[in-house]
Amino acid sequence: MTQDELKHLVGRAAANYVLSNVAQGAVVGVGTGSTVNFFIDELAAMKDRFRGAISSSIASTERLKKHGISVLELDEIETLPVYVDGADEIDHSGHMIKGGGGALTREKIVAMVAQTFVCIVDESKRVDRLGKFPLPVEVIPMARAALMRRLAALGGEPVVRLAKDQSVFVTDNGNTIIDVHGLRIDDPEALEAEINGWPGIVTVGLFAQRGANICLLGSAKGVERIDY
């Protein structure tokens, strides 16, 4: 199966999970990225069953609205029964690296209020130890150079993310992303807490303190459900 076929497979599995486990009239949390796009497309077929969605990015909001799915503001709700999102890496404890699409801060905010985080990935994203994928860190622009020095001191190689036109990539929040290559991440929760404590950090793309509850893992054999 191609990677797109695997993404479609887990997107459909996530929609079936929501259909079976989320009450009618509920609001669904929706992440960002190419795998989530398949989930959104599948969710459209059952949109009348739900009140609407909370979106983690402008791109997902536009796709949801294109399908006629209502997008609510997070301030309008207290909790979400489920949040469905992808990951760039996920380990055997449900810790993840996220932010390859640049939406890590909003993704982390939505995940914070969700009762269940369902991560949808193909088998290439499952790893024994996080860190092969560059760690995204969203930063306030004025702090970029100082934070790059601090990230380098951890043993990684920090690189400012560029857009397709080679300009500096700007997040939906108006900030910069530093991608840290080559980090050895032995304790994801401790590293997340350390980096998030630095002035100028908006958030780090480690989702360890609030990791996944369920992973729907796509492979040529089908979709495997992993509970953490």
PDB file of C-alpha atoms in Angstrom:
ATOM      1  CA  MET A   1       0.000   0.000   0.000  1.00  0.00           C
ATOM      2  CA  THR A   2       1.136   3.546  -0.686  1.00  0.00           C
ATOM      3  CA  GLN A   3       1.557   6.003   2.185  1.00  0.00           C
ATOM      4  CA  ASP A   4      -1.566   7.864   1.057  1.00  0.00           C
ATOM      5  CA  GLU A   5      -3.523   4.611   1.093  1.00  0.00           C
ATOM      6  CA  LEU A   6      -2.327   3.942   4.646  1.00  0.00           C
ATOM      7  CA  LYS A   7      -3.317   7.479   5.689  1.00  0.00           C
ATOM      8  CA  HIS A   8      -6.742   6.977   4.170  1.00  0.00           C
ATOM      9  CA  LEU A   9      -7.070   3.690   6.024  1.00  0.00           C
ATOM     10  CA  VAL A  10      -6.375   5.204   9.449  1.00  0.00           C
ATOM     11  CA  GLY A  11      -8.470   8.273   8.629  1.00  0.00           C
ATOM     12  CA  ARG A  12     -11.450   6.010   8.027  1.00  0.00           C
ATOM     13  CA  ALA A  13     -10.676   4.020  11.188  1.00  0.00           C
ATOM     14  CA  ALA A  14     -10.626   7.247  13.209  1.00  0.00           C
ATOM     15  CA  ALA A  15     -13.990   8.305  11.801  1.00  0.00           C
ATOM     16  CA  ASN A  16     -15.408   4.888  12.722  1.00  0.00           C
ATOM     17  CA  TYR A  17     -13.969   5.270  16.234  1.00  0.00           C
ATOM     18  CA  VAL A  18     -15.675   8.641  16.611  1.00  0.00           C
ATOM     19  CA  LEU A  19     -18.945   7.246  15.272  1.00  0.00           C
ATOM     20  CA  SER A  20     -18.869   4.365  17.770  1.00  0.00           C
ATOM     21  CA  ASN A  21     -17.578   6.190  20.852  1.00  0.00           C
ATOM     22  CA  VAL A  22     -18.737   9.811  20.718  1.00  0.00           C
ATOM     23  CA  ALA A  23     -22.277  10.796  21.640  1.00  0.00           C
ATOM     24  CA  GLN A  24     -24.575  12.377  19.091  1.00  0.00           C
ATOM     25  CA  GLY A  25     -24.487  16.171  19.265  1.00  0.00           C
ATOM     26  CA  ALA A  26     -20.943  16.285  20.621  1.00  0.00           C
ATOM     27  CA  VAL A  27     -18.072  18.467  19.421  1.00  0.00           C
ATOM     28  CA  VAL A  28     -15.008  16.705  17.942  1.00  0.00           C
ATOM     29  CA  GLY A  29     -11.417  17.950  18.177  1.00  0.00           C
ATOM     30  CA  VAL A  30      -9.618  17.906  14.817  1.00  0.00           C
ATOM     31  CA  GLY A  31      -5.875  18.170  14.284  1.00  0.00           C
ATOM     32  CA  THR A  32      -3.777  19.154  11.300  1.00  0.00           C
ATOM     33  CA  GLY A  33      -1.880  17.467   8.490  1.00  0.00           C
ATOM     34  CA  SER A  34      -2.198  15.162   5.520  1.00  0.00           C
ATOM     35  CA  THR A  35      -3.419  12.169   7.553  1.00  0.00           C
ATOM     36  CA  VAL A  36      -6.001  14.287   9.368  1.00  0.00           C
ATOM     37  CA  ASN A  37      -7.251  15.549   5.994  1.00  0.00           C
ATOM     38  CA  PHE A  38      -8.426  12.006   5.237  1.00  0.00           C
ATOM     39  CA  PHE A  39     -10.154  11.894   8.633  1.00  0.00           C
ATOM     40  CA  ILE A  40     -11.919  15.195   7.886  1.00  0.00           C
ATOM     41  CA  ASP A  41     -13.105  13.834   4.530  1.00  0.00           C
ATOM     42  CA  GLU A  42     -14.497  10.738   6.242  1.00  0.00           C
ATOM     43  CA  LEU A  43     -16.069  12.820   9.018  1.00  0.00           C
ATOM     44  CA  ALA A  44     -17.996  14.788   6.409  1.00  0.00           C
ATOM     45  CA  ALA A  45     -20.180  11.758   5.704  1.00  0.00           C
ATOM     46  CA  MET A  46     -21.471  11.827   9.306  1.00  0.00           C
ATOM     47  CA  LYS A  47     -21.397  15.575   9.930  1.00  0.00           C
ATOM     48  CA  ASP A  48     -25.096  15.790  10.829  1.00  0.00           C
ATOM     49  CA  ARG A  49     -24.451  13.536  13.819  1.00  0.00           C
ATOM     50  CA  PHE A  50     -22.215  16.102  15.538  1.00  0.00           C
ATOM     51  CA  ARG A  51     -22.602  19.682  16.675  1.00  0.00           C
ATOM     52  CA  GLY A  52     -19.324  20.641  15.043  1.00  0.00           C
ATOM     53  CA  ALA A  53     -15.551  20.632  15.451  1.00  0.00           C
ATOM     54  CA  ILE A  54     -12.740  22.447  17.199  1.00  0.00           C
ATOM     55  CA  SER A  55      -9.889  22.929  14.743  1.00  0.00           C
ATOM     56  CA  SER A  56      -6.175  23.236  15.480  1.00  0.00           C
ATOM     57  CA  SER A  57      -5.217  25.244  12.379  1.00  0.00           C
ATOM     58  CA  ILE A  58      -6.425  27.590   9.692  1.00  0.00           C
ATOM     59  CA  ALA A  59      -5.873  24.870   7.070  1.00  0.00           C
ATOM     60  CA  SER A  60      -8.063  22.341   8.903  1.00  0.00           C
ATOM     61  CA  THR A  61     -10.709  24.997   9.547  1.00  0.00           C
ATOM     62  CA  GLU A  62     -10.926  25.715   5.836  1.00  0.00           C
ATOM     63  CA  ARG A  63     -11.228  22.019   4.977  1.00  0.00           C
ATOM     64  CA  LEU A  64     -13.900  21.437   7.621  1.00  0.00           C
ATOM     65  CA  LYS A  65     -15.944  24.405   6.429  1.00  0.00           C
ATOM     66  CA  LYS A  66     -15.597  23.264   2.820  1.00  0.00           C
ATOM     67  CA  HIS A  67     -17.372  20.055   3.875  1.00  0.00           C
ATOM     68  CA  GLY A  68     -20.093  22.035   5.658  1.00  0.00           C
ATOM     69  CA  ILE A  69     -18.863  21.098   9.146  1.00  0.00           C
ATOM     70  CA  SER A  70     -19.380  23.849  11.725  1.00  0.00           C
ATOM     71  CA  VAL A  71     -16.170  25.067  13.372  1.00  0.00           C
ATOM     72  CA  LEU A  72     -16.541  26.367  16.918  1.00  0.00           C
ATOM     73  CA  GLU A  73     -14.196  28.439  19.065  1.00  0.00           C
ATOM     74  CA  LEU A  74     -12.534  26.660  21.964  1.00  0.00           C
ATOM     75  CA  ASP A  75     -13.988  29.260  24.344  1.00  0.00           C
ATOM     76  CA  GLU A  76     -17.450  27.900  23.539  1.00  0.00           C
ATOM     77  CA  ILE A  77     -16.835  24.520  25.187  1.00  0.00           C
ATOM     78  CA  GLU A  78     -15.369  23.167  28.423  1.00  0.00           C
ATOM     79  CA  THR A  79     -14.154  19.781  27.242  1.00  0.00           C
ATOM     80  CA  LEU A  80     -13.914  17.569  24.179  1.00  0.00           C
ATOM     81  CA  PRO A  81     -14.730  13.851  24.206  1.00  0.00           C
ATOM     82  CA  VAL A  82     -12.058  13.156  21.605  1.00  0.00           C
ATOM     83  CA  TYR A  83      -9.214  14.826  19.721  1.00  0.00           C
ATOM     84  CA  VAL A  84      -7.947  13.157  16.539  1.00  0.00           C
ATOM     85  CA  ASP A  85      -4.551  14.125  15.168  1.00  0.00           C
ATOM     86  CA  GLY A  86      -1.482  12.713  13.483  1.00  0.00           C
ATOM     87  CA  ALA A  87       2.147  12.692  14.625  1.00  0.00           C
ATOM     88  CA  ASP A  88       5.599  12.868  13.120  1.00  0.00           C
ATOM     89  CA  GLU A  89       6.800  10.210  15.573  1.00  0.00           C
ATOM     90  CA  ILE A  90       5.162   8.175  18.333  1.00  0.00           C
ATOM     91  CA  ASP A  91       6.931   5.863  20.771  1.00  0.00           C
ATOM     92  CA  HIS A  92       5.737   2.813  22.689  1.00  0.00           C
ATOM     93  CA  SER A  93       4.455   4.961  25.573  1.00  0.00           C
ATOM     94  CA  GLY A  94       2.289   7.243  23.434  1.00  0.00           C
ATOM     95  CA  HIS A  95       4.782  10.127  23.588  1.00  0.00           C
ATOM     96  CA  MET A  96       4.924  12.031  20.312  1.00  0.00           C
ATOM     97  CA  ILE A  97       6.834  14.572  18.270  1.00  0.00           C
ATOM     98  CA  LYS A  98       4.408  16.858  16.454  1.00  0.00           C
ATOM     99  CA  GLY A  99       4.662  20.115  14.566  1.00  0.00           C
ATOM    100  CA  GLY A 100       5.937  19.129  11.141  1.00  0.00           C
ATOM    101  CA  GLY A 101       3.011  21.099   9.724  1.00  0.00           C
ATOM    102  CA  GLY A 102       3.643  24.053  12.002  1.00  0.00           C
ATOM    103  CA  ALA A 103       0.458  23.824  14.108  1.00  0.00           C
ATOM    104  CA  LEU A 104       2.023  22.431  17.300  1.00  0.00           C
ATOM    105  CA  THR A 105       0.867  25.168  19.683  1.00  0.00           C
ATOM    106  CA  ARG A 106      -2.791  25.079  18.712  1.00  0.00           C
ATOM    107  CA  GLU A 107      -2.651  21.273  18.590  1.00  0.00           C
ATOM    108  CA  LYS A 108      -1.330  21.191  22.143  1.00  0.00           C
ATOM    109  CA  ILE A 109      -4.039  23.585  23.340  1.00  0.00           C
ATOM    110  CA  VAL A 110      -6.837  21.494  21.833  1.00  0.00           C
ATOM    111  CA  ALA A 111      -5.285  18.268  23.139  1.00  0.00           C
ATOM    112  CA  MET A 112      -5.226  19.783  26.642  1.00  0.00           C
ATOM    113  CA  VAL A 113      -9.032  19.901  26.861  1.00  0.00           C
ATOM    114  CA  ALA A 114      -9.699  16.509  25.232  1.00  0.00           C
ATOM    115  CA  GLN A 115     -10.673  13.487  27.287  1.00  0.00           C
ATOM    116  CA  THR A 116      -9.194  11.083  24.724  1.00  0.00           C
ATOM    117  CA  PHE A 117      -6.357  11.775  22.273  1.00  0.00           C
ATOM    118  CA  VAL A 118      -6.495   9.448  19.262  1.00  0.00           C
ATOM    119  CA  CYS A 119      -3.274   9.512  17.240  1.00  0.00           C
ATOM    120  CA  ILE A 120      -3.564   8.330  13.632  1.00  0.00           C
ATOM    121  CA  VAL A 121      -0.334   7.344  11.867  1.00  0.00           C
ATOM    122  CA  ASP A 122       1.133   4.858   9.452  1.00  0.00           C
ATOM    123  CA  GLU A 123       3.653   2.333  10.768  1.00  0.00           C
ATOM    124  CA  SER A 124       6.664   4.394   9.614  1.00  0.00           C
ATOM    125  CA  LYS A 125       5.941   6.913  12.404  1.00  0.00           C
ATOM    126  CA  ARG A 126       6.283   4.411  15.265  1.00  0.00           C
ATOM    127  CA  VAL A 127       9.738   4.498  16.873  1.00  0.00           C
ATOM    128  CA  ASP A 128      11.570   3.033  19.845  1.00  0.00           C
ATOM    129  CA  ARG A 129      12.992   6.436  20.826  1.00  0.00           C
ATOM    130  CA  LEU A 130      11.934   9.925  19.746  1.00  0.00           C
ATOM    131  CA  GLY A 131      14.359  12.226  17.987  1.00  0.00           C
ATOM    132  CA  LYS A 132      15.067  11.025  14.480  1.00  0.00           C
ATOM    133  CA  PHE A 133      12.461  13.500  13.239  1.00  0.00           C
ATOM    134  CA  PRO A 134      13.654  17.082  13.884  1.00  0.00           C
ATOM    135  CA  LEU A 135      12.012  18.514  16.998  1.00  0.00           C
ATOM    136  CA  PRO A 136       9.885  21.601  16.174  1.00  0.00           C
ATOM    137  CA  VAL A 137       9.978  24.479  18.660  1.00  0.00           C
ATOM    138  CA  GLU A 138       7.735  27.522  18.191  1.00  0.00           C
ATOM    139  CA  VAL A 139       9.412  30.687  19.474  1.00  0.00           C
ATOM    140  CA  ILE A 140       8.789  34.404  19.803  1.00  0.00           C
ATOM    141  CA  PRO A 141      10.776  35.942  16.888  1.00  0.00           C
ATOM    142  CA  MET A 142      12.904  38.307  19.029  1.00  0.00           C
ATOM    143  CA  ALA A 143      14.172  35.335  21.071  1.00  0.00           C
ATOM    144  CA  ARG A 144      15.165  33.210  18.068  1.00  0.00           C
ATOM    145  CA  ALA A 145      18.961  33.615  18.154  1.00  0.00           C
ATOM    146  CA  ALA A 146      19.219  33.236  21.936  1.00  0.00           C
ATOM    147  CA  LEU A 147      17.040  30.130  21.920  1.00  0.00           C
ATOM    148  CA  MET A 148      18.990  28.575  19.060  1.00  0.00           C
ATOM    149  CA  ARG A 149      22.097  28.798  21.244  1.00  0.00           C
ATOM    150  CA  ARG A 150      20.314  27.138  24.150  1.00  0.00           C
ATOM    151  CA  LEU A 151      18.933  24.378  21.920  1.00  0.00           C
ATOM    152  CA  ALA A 152      22.388  23.760  20.463  1.00  0.00           C
ATOM    153  CA  ALA A 153      23.706  23.361  24.006  1.00  0.00           C
ATOM    154  CA  LEU A 154      21.356  20.387  24.433  1.00  0.00           C
ATOM    155  CA  GLY A 155      23.297  18.605  21.691  1.00  0.00           C
ATOM    156  CA  GLY A 156      21.039  19.306  18.736  1.00  0.00           C
ATOM    157  CA  GLU A 157      21.469  21.282  15.534  1.00  0.00           C
ATOM    158  CA  PRO A 158      18.845  24.059  15.453  1.00  0.00           C
ATOM    159  CA  VAL A 159      17.673  25.309  12.048  1.00  0.00           C
ATOM    160  CA  VAL A 160      15.154  28.069  11.364  1.00  0.00           C
ATOM    161  CA  ARG A 161      12.250  26.658   9.348  1.00  0.00           C
ATOM    162  CA  LEU A 162      11.740  28.211   5.925  1.00  0.00           C
ATOM    163  CA  ALA A 163       8.611  28.402   3.798  1.00  0.00           C
ATOM    164  CA  LYS A 164       8.453  27.107   0.224  1.00  0.00           C
ATOM    165  CA  ASP A 165       9.565  30.490  -1.080  1.00  0.00           C
ATOM    166  CA  GLN A 166      12.605  30.356   1.253  1.00  0.00           C
ATOM    167  CA  SER A 167      11.288  33.116   3.497  1.00  0.00           C
ATOM    168  CA  VAL A 168      11.126  32.431   7.239  1.00  0.00           C
ATOM    169  CA  PHE A 169       8.125  30.220   7.995  1.00  0.00           C
ATOM    170  CA  VAL A 170       5.452  31.998  10.058  1.00  0.00           C
ATOM    171  CA  THR A 171       2.962  30.051  12.177  1.00  0.00           C
ATOM    172  CA  ASP A 172      -0.755  30.787  12.435  1.00  0.00           C
ATOM    173  CA  ASN A 173       0.198  32.620  15.646  1.00  0.00           C
ATOM    174  CA  GLY A 174       2.739  34.884  13.901  1.00  0.00           C
ATOM    175  CA  ASN A 175       5.783  33.145  15.344  1.00  0.00           C
ATOM    176  CA  THR A 176       8.912  31.332  14.121  1.00  0.00           C
ATOM    177  CA  ILE A 177       9.713  27.608  14.249  1.00  0.00           C
ATOM    178  CA  ILE A 178      13.148  26.227  15.014  1.00  0.00           C
ATOM    179  CA  ASP A 179      13.637  22.591  13.957  1.00  0.00           C
ATOM    180  CA  VAL A 180      16.224  20.826  16.125  1.00  0.00           C
ATOM    181  CA  HIS A 181      18.011  17.988  14.357  1.00  0.00           C
ATOM    182  CA  GLY A 182      19.956  15.177  15.992  1.00  0.00           C
ATOM    183  CA  LEU A 183      18.600  15.354  19.545  1.00  0.00           C
ATOM    184  CA  ARG A 184      18.782  12.226  21.655  1.00  0.00           C
ATOM    185  CA  ILE A 185      15.509  12.230  23.575  1.00  0.00           C
ATOM    186  CA  ASP A 186      15.768   9.724  26.418  1.00  0.00           C
ATOM    187  CA  ASP A 187      13.250  11.393  28.745  1.00  0.00           C
ATOM    188  CA  PRO A 188      10.566  13.147  26.666  1.00  0.00           C
ATOM    189  CA  GLU A 189       8.570  14.460  29.626  1.00  0.00           C
ATOM    190  CA  ALA A 190      11.601  16.031  31.318  1.00  0.00           C
ATOM    191  CA  LEU A 191      12.854  17.589  28.084  1.00  0.00           C
ATOM    192  CA  GLU A 192       9.403  18.991  27.319  1.00  0.00           C
ATOM    193  CA  ALA A 193       9.227  20.619  30.755  1.00  0.00           C
ATOM    194  CA  GLU A 194      12.738  22.033  30.469  1.00  0.00           C
ATOM    195  CA  ILE A 195      12.341  23.648  27.047  1.00  0.00           C
ATOM    196  CA  ASN A 196       8.856  24.968  27.788  1.00  0.00           C
ATOM    197  CA  GLY A 197      10.292  26.774  30.806  1.00  0.00           C
ATOM    198  CA  TRP A 198      12.625  28.984  28.780  1.00  0.00           C
ATOM    199  CA  PRO A 199      11.566  32.608  28.160  1.00  0.00           C
ATOM    200  CA  GLY A 200      10.628  33.133  24.521  1.00  0.00           C
ATOM    201  CA  ILE A 201       9.411  29.571  23.967  1.00  0.00           C
ATOM    202  CA  VAL A 202       5.796  29.350  22.841  1.00  0.00           C
ATOM    203  CA  THR A 203       5.786  25.556  22.947  1.00  0.00           C
ATOM    204  CA  VAL A 204       7.935  22.583  22.029  1.00  0.00           C
ATOM    205  CA  GLY A 205       6.628  19.853  19.756  1.00  0.00           C
ATOM    206  CA  LEU A 206       7.017  17.152  22.381  1.00  0.00           C
ATOM    207  CA  PHE A 207       3.638  15.731  23.366  1.00  0.00           C
ATOM    208  CA  ALA A 208       4.761  13.660  26.334  1.00  0.00           C
ATOM    209  CA  GLN A 209       3.135  15.226  29.386  1.00  0.00           C
ATOM    210  CA  ARG A 210      -0.108  14.933  27.425  1.00  0.00           C
ATOM    211  CA  GLY A 211       0.502  12.021  25.114  1.00  0.00           C
ATOM    212  CA  ALA A 212      -1.835   9.851  23.081  1.00  0.00           C
ATOM    213  CA  ASN A 213      -4.395   7.616  24.764  1.00  0.00           C
ATOM    214  CA  ILE A 214      -4.955   5.534  21.637  1.00  0.00           C
ATOM    215  CA  CYS A 215      -2.952   5.033  18.458  1.00  0.00           C
ATOM    216  CA  LEU A 216      -4.582   3.794  15.270  1.00  0.00           C
ATOM    217  CA  LEU A 217      -1.576   2.416  13.397  1.00  0.00           C
ATOM    218  CA  GLY A 218      -1.920   1.710   9.693  1.00  0.00           C
ATOM    219  CA  SER A 219       0.049  -0.980   7.909  1.00  0.00           C
ATOM    220  CA  ALA A 220      -0.369  -3.334   4.959  1.00  0.00           C
ATOM    221  CA  LYS A 221      -2.054  -5.730   7.432  1.00  0.00           C
ATOM    222  CA  GLY A 222      -4.719  -3.183   8.314  1.00  0.00           C
ATOM    223  CA  VAL A 223      -5.232  -0.867  11.303  1.00  0.00           C
ATOM    224  CA  GLU A 224      -3.933  -1.866  14.716  1.00  0.00           C
ATOM    225  CA  ARG A 225      -5.343  -0.162  17.814  1.00  0.00           C
ATOM    226  CA  ILE A 226      -2.800   0.479  20.576  1.00  0.00           C
ATOM    227  CA  ASP A 227      -3.950   1.734  23.993  1.00  0.00           C
ATOM    228  CA  TYR A 228      -1.583   3.529  26.377  1.00  0.00           C
TER     229      TYR A 228
END
